[in-house]
Amino acid sequence: MIAADQRRLHGVLEGLLRRPSFWRRDPALPVLLLVGEQSPATALALAEPFKGSLPYAAPAGEELKDVAALVNALAGENGDLGASVGGSFLPAPRFPLAQFVLWAREQRALRPEEWTGVWPPAPESRKGQDEFRARYRKWRWERYGERRVRRTAADFVVRAATTWVPLGMAVALLAGWDVVDLLSLIPWVVGLIVAAAGTAVQAALSIRGTFFSGWFRRHRYENLRRKRFESRHKYALRLAAVPDLDKLLVYAMFQDLRQAYQKWFIPWPSWGRGWYCLLVLAEPGAGGTRFLSVMRDVIADTGVYPPMIVLAAGDAPLPATPPVRPLERLPEAIDDWRAQVPDLFIPVTVNESELSDIGAFRPTPLRAFGYWAVVALLAFGPLAVVGRTWIGCGGGLREVAGQCVGLSDDLNEIDPDPLLAPVLERIQRQNRDVEDGQRVITVFYLGPLTTNRSGGDQISGSMGELAGIAARQLAYNRLHSWQIRVEFANAGQDFVSAAYAAQMIKDRAAGDPDIAGAIGFAWSRTETQDAIRLLSDAHMPMLSTTNTADTTPLVYGSKPSPSFFRMAAPNSAQAKAAEYWLQQGLPGGTKVPTDKVAILLEVDELKRELYSQDLADGLTKRPEALYAKARQYVFRDGDQLAAQVDQACQDGAAVLFYTGRSSYLGTLMDTKEHQCDGAVRVLAGDEVTGRLSQILADGSSVNNPEISFIALNDARAEQDGSGAINDTQREIEAWIRDVLPARGRSVSRVHARMGYDALLAITSAIDQIKATNVDPAVNIAQSVAYNLRGLGVDGHIQGATGSFYFSTDADFHTALPRELWLFSSERGQAVPVLRGKCTVDSNKSDPAELDVSCTTEPATP
């Protein structure tokens, strides 16, 4: 036989042993039967390259005396197929089923010397059951040495952990993984219990063999099945009395092999096995011949082929086979066999034994590496995620959507948006300049300091709030004996981590009497509500800047947080103002009837957004609302908004009342311009003010959008602060010019003024505390909350947003009076045009209601 043919034969055998890709089913595998005088040497030569590289056995001598001896040599406690394979990086196949049948069969020959009566005893014999119970317990104890127990236990624990650790993590995630208080730890505890209990139970069942031994109750040979509720020692007693267990023994070994190669749904080493077992019977003898015969019968009975190639040699004593072909035609014979699978055996004749250049076998463990990569990902990936989430950003911070959120005064850990860096660094400098020997009162800022997407005006709002807070901090610390320190709590983009930031504030404030409160909470979302609820439970005063939804403080059902103080006019007042201006025709027009008003309502799938629905409800669901029947057009994204604007205009709308966020402003105006009649007008809530101011200030739009919008302050001051009319506003502008000489135009003035007045309210309450009690042990937060209620009632506080006070009401706290401004952005004009103005104050006849008094401005040419 020439060398090329020899290597070809080696390649054919290697192809049979190679397991197909993970997604393909394992094929039936044949017995290669070599016939001829040189067949034993040829079998050994063909198998030689594979020795030590895959599960391999070549029994000889006494190991071939009968089927039991052969199975014991292959799958017994010291069986060759259960030996570890160097370089495979996988545990060797285990044979708990075959070893149990072997042990039961062996008991037939182990009659105790003192035993009287029949042996093996009858299955119903009490004495026999006691004997087998003792033997079984001893066997199980002796079967595993201490080292083997540890190795086996570690292996099965890892296997179980790859299933149950991710499942426990999933339970925590689905149940609400955002740990913000003790109550929200419950999902994590449940997830931990699921992971630990599942891992422990599966590992214990695997180590004891219970995970696999259920097969004895359902295997093919019904008369040899384990009965329901039958203990293992009773089952072994019954098997010991059976004279012929060859089929069950071979069947059990095959089942063990199938479990070692089965593609389990849960992670299992079988995923990484890339090569089948190889059994070489160079001189089968009586035991080998009987084994092959039983093997064929078992496969015929069950239809299940073992994941094992058998390379056997022999002549007439072997089972009857299909037509014999020469060895050089082995590839053709295999192809024919795979096409029909007519019989277990593929016989080939061997006429010469010269196999000098059979080739080398160098298996690559890529599949095993892939399995371990999955194991590492599943077992340690969730822990790595949690670790990165909680530890990766530093103490008090965690990573969410690529942002470090939480509480910290280390800017390097927070990594804030570059636009905010100068403001934050100046505040830190002002913190360091706090005078020694003075009582230092801490105020927290809670808002988005980072972003995970470009665009939007949240950072502009945060910059404004921080600028206003910093300006007030600087002024107060220069003149007063107590000092203000500002710390940062990053709520992340869209306030998605506001609750976590609030929990960090709550934890930081526990036991510290020098905490005064928190400022920010600018967006009306349920995440902000969660933060308010947490801090309200801690009796921490919160002052919101531009949060306008009436529903925001309703964190106890229909009852509001008594610790929440609002600086801006709420949406209910904006809705009344919008109704007034619609009735007046949006200055320059005519009265707009109900059927001509289309409300553009933004919703989100998780129902986190409060602002849009709240503003729409203010226009349509108030008692005696004049626009209760106005049609609503709901959208979730820019594409839906464009479609809804088009539909509203087709339905004859004259005014599009936009209640959504500013991120979709461009889509709104572009669609309106190209899909609607030129007479259609847009009226928007205060949310778009900052974005419009940026457009007008930096000229980012070739044509200024024509839109009427409600502003919380004089929007003409947004560009450069030229609208400053009092000393406080000029103080803010001076601070902005000093810190942000090149970026002052990008600072939201409404946020700056609201932020200034929020800290002004806190410092005014602190001054009242100092005037009555200077005990160092006094809890500043609770005292501030007490003094904020009714603050300014006897003499209004003069702030950047005008004069204001808080009512003495126990629940609702809105700074009053407030102003609402109606502006129009006109083409070709860099400054919006004032169209109307409203004053919002408490209703004298009904303190629970707000009185909104509006006027219109004459249209300008």
XYZ file of N, CA and C in Angstrom, residues 582 586 598 600 645 649 654-659 665 668-673 676-685 688 692 705-710 822-825:
123
model
N -55.206 80.629 23.548
C -55.957 80.035 22.441
C -57.301 80.737 22.266
N -54.057 83.404 20.076
C -52.591 83.465 20.014
C -52.189 84.781 19.359
N -55.041 70.416 17.882
C -54.507 69.049 17.901
C -53.412 68.973 18.954
N -50.372 67.153 20.484
C -49.333 66.169 20.160
C -48.766 65.642 21.472
N -48.281 64.575 12.877
C -48.415 65.970 12.449
C -49.096 66.027 11.088
N -52.838 67.759 10.460
C -53.081 68.816 9.476
C -54.123 68.369 8.452
N -55.769 73.796 13.206
C -55.231 75.142 13.013
C -54.071 75.403 13.955
N -54.068 74.721 15.120
C -53.001 74.871 16.111
C -52.547 73.486 16.544
N -51.243 73.272 16.496
C -50.644 72.044 17.012
C -50.071 72.355 18.391
N -50.721 71.815 19.438
C -50.248 72.052 20.805
C -49.257 70.936 21.152
N -47.962 71.275 21.135
C -46.896 70.302 21.316
C -46.553 70.187 22.791
N -46.717 68.963 23.346
C -46.443 68.746 24.768
C -45.202 67.873 24.985
N -38.110 68.580 18.426
C -38.561 69.882 17.927
C -38.258 70.037 16.441
N -40.749 68.146 14.366
C -42.047 68.822 14.412
C -42.103 69.974 13.419
N -41.102 70.840 13.467
C -41.147 72.036 12.640
C -40.945 71.714 11.157
N -40.086 70.744 10.866
C -39.859 70.378 9.468
C -41.114 69.763 8.858
N -41.769 68.886 9.592
C -42.986 68.247 9.075
C -44.101 69.275 8.922
N -44.217 70.156 9.899
C -45.261 71.191 9.826
C -45.043 72.085 8.612
N -43.788 72.437 8.341
C -43.498 73.334 7.229
C -43.842 72.703 5.886
N -48.096 70.851 6.167
C -49.257 71.569 6.666
C -49.412 72.899 5.934
N -50.610 73.409 6.006
C -50.896 74.713 5.437
C -50.093 75.785 6.179
N -49.730 76.830 5.479
C -48.914 77.879 6.085
C -49.573 78.569 7.251
N -50.917 78.522 7.337
C -51.630 79.186 8.428
C -51.609 78.380 9.722
N -51.200 77.110 9.679
C -51.161 76.282 10.883
C -50.050 76.795 11.805
N -50.408 76.947 13.089
C -49.445 77.445 14.062
C -49.109 76.369 15.086
N -47.958 76.526 15.721
C -47.508 75.585 16.750
C -47.423 76.325 18.075
N -48.007 75.728 19.101
C -47.898 76.238 20.470
C -47.261 75.134 21.304
N -46.197 75.440 22.046
C -45.465 74.427 22.804
C -45.332 74.849 24.256
N -45.104 73.831 25.119
C -44.874 74.098 26.535
C -43.460 74.570 26.791
N -39.497 73.311 25.414
C -38.724 73.644 24.213
C -37.945 74.944 24.368
N -34.917 76.173 21.788
C -35.161 77.321 20.919
C -34.157 78.434 21.178
N -37.339 78.618 13.475
C -38.647 77.973 13.476
C -39.738 78.941 13.929
N -40.843 78.956 13.233
C -41.971 79.799 13.612
C -42.835 79.022 14.601
N -42.750 79.410 15.841
C -43.422 78.663 16.894
C -43.717 79.594 18.060
N -44.873 79.414 18.675
C -45.198 80.101 19.924
C -44.923 79.139 21.066
N -44.338 79.629 22.128
C -43.999 78.744 23.238
C -44.151 79.473 24.564
N -44.452 78.686 25.592
C -44.613 79.200 26.947
C -43.276 79.070 27.662
N -45.463 84.170 27.077
C -45.734 83.617 25.746
C -44.873 84.362 24.739
N -44.017 83.587 24.060
C -43.146 84.176 23.054
C -43.419 83.530 21.701
N -43.035 84.240 20.680
C -43.066 83.694 19.324
C -41.683 83.829 18.721
N -41.238 82.741 18.140
C -40.001 82.775 17.381
C -40.376 83.066 15.933
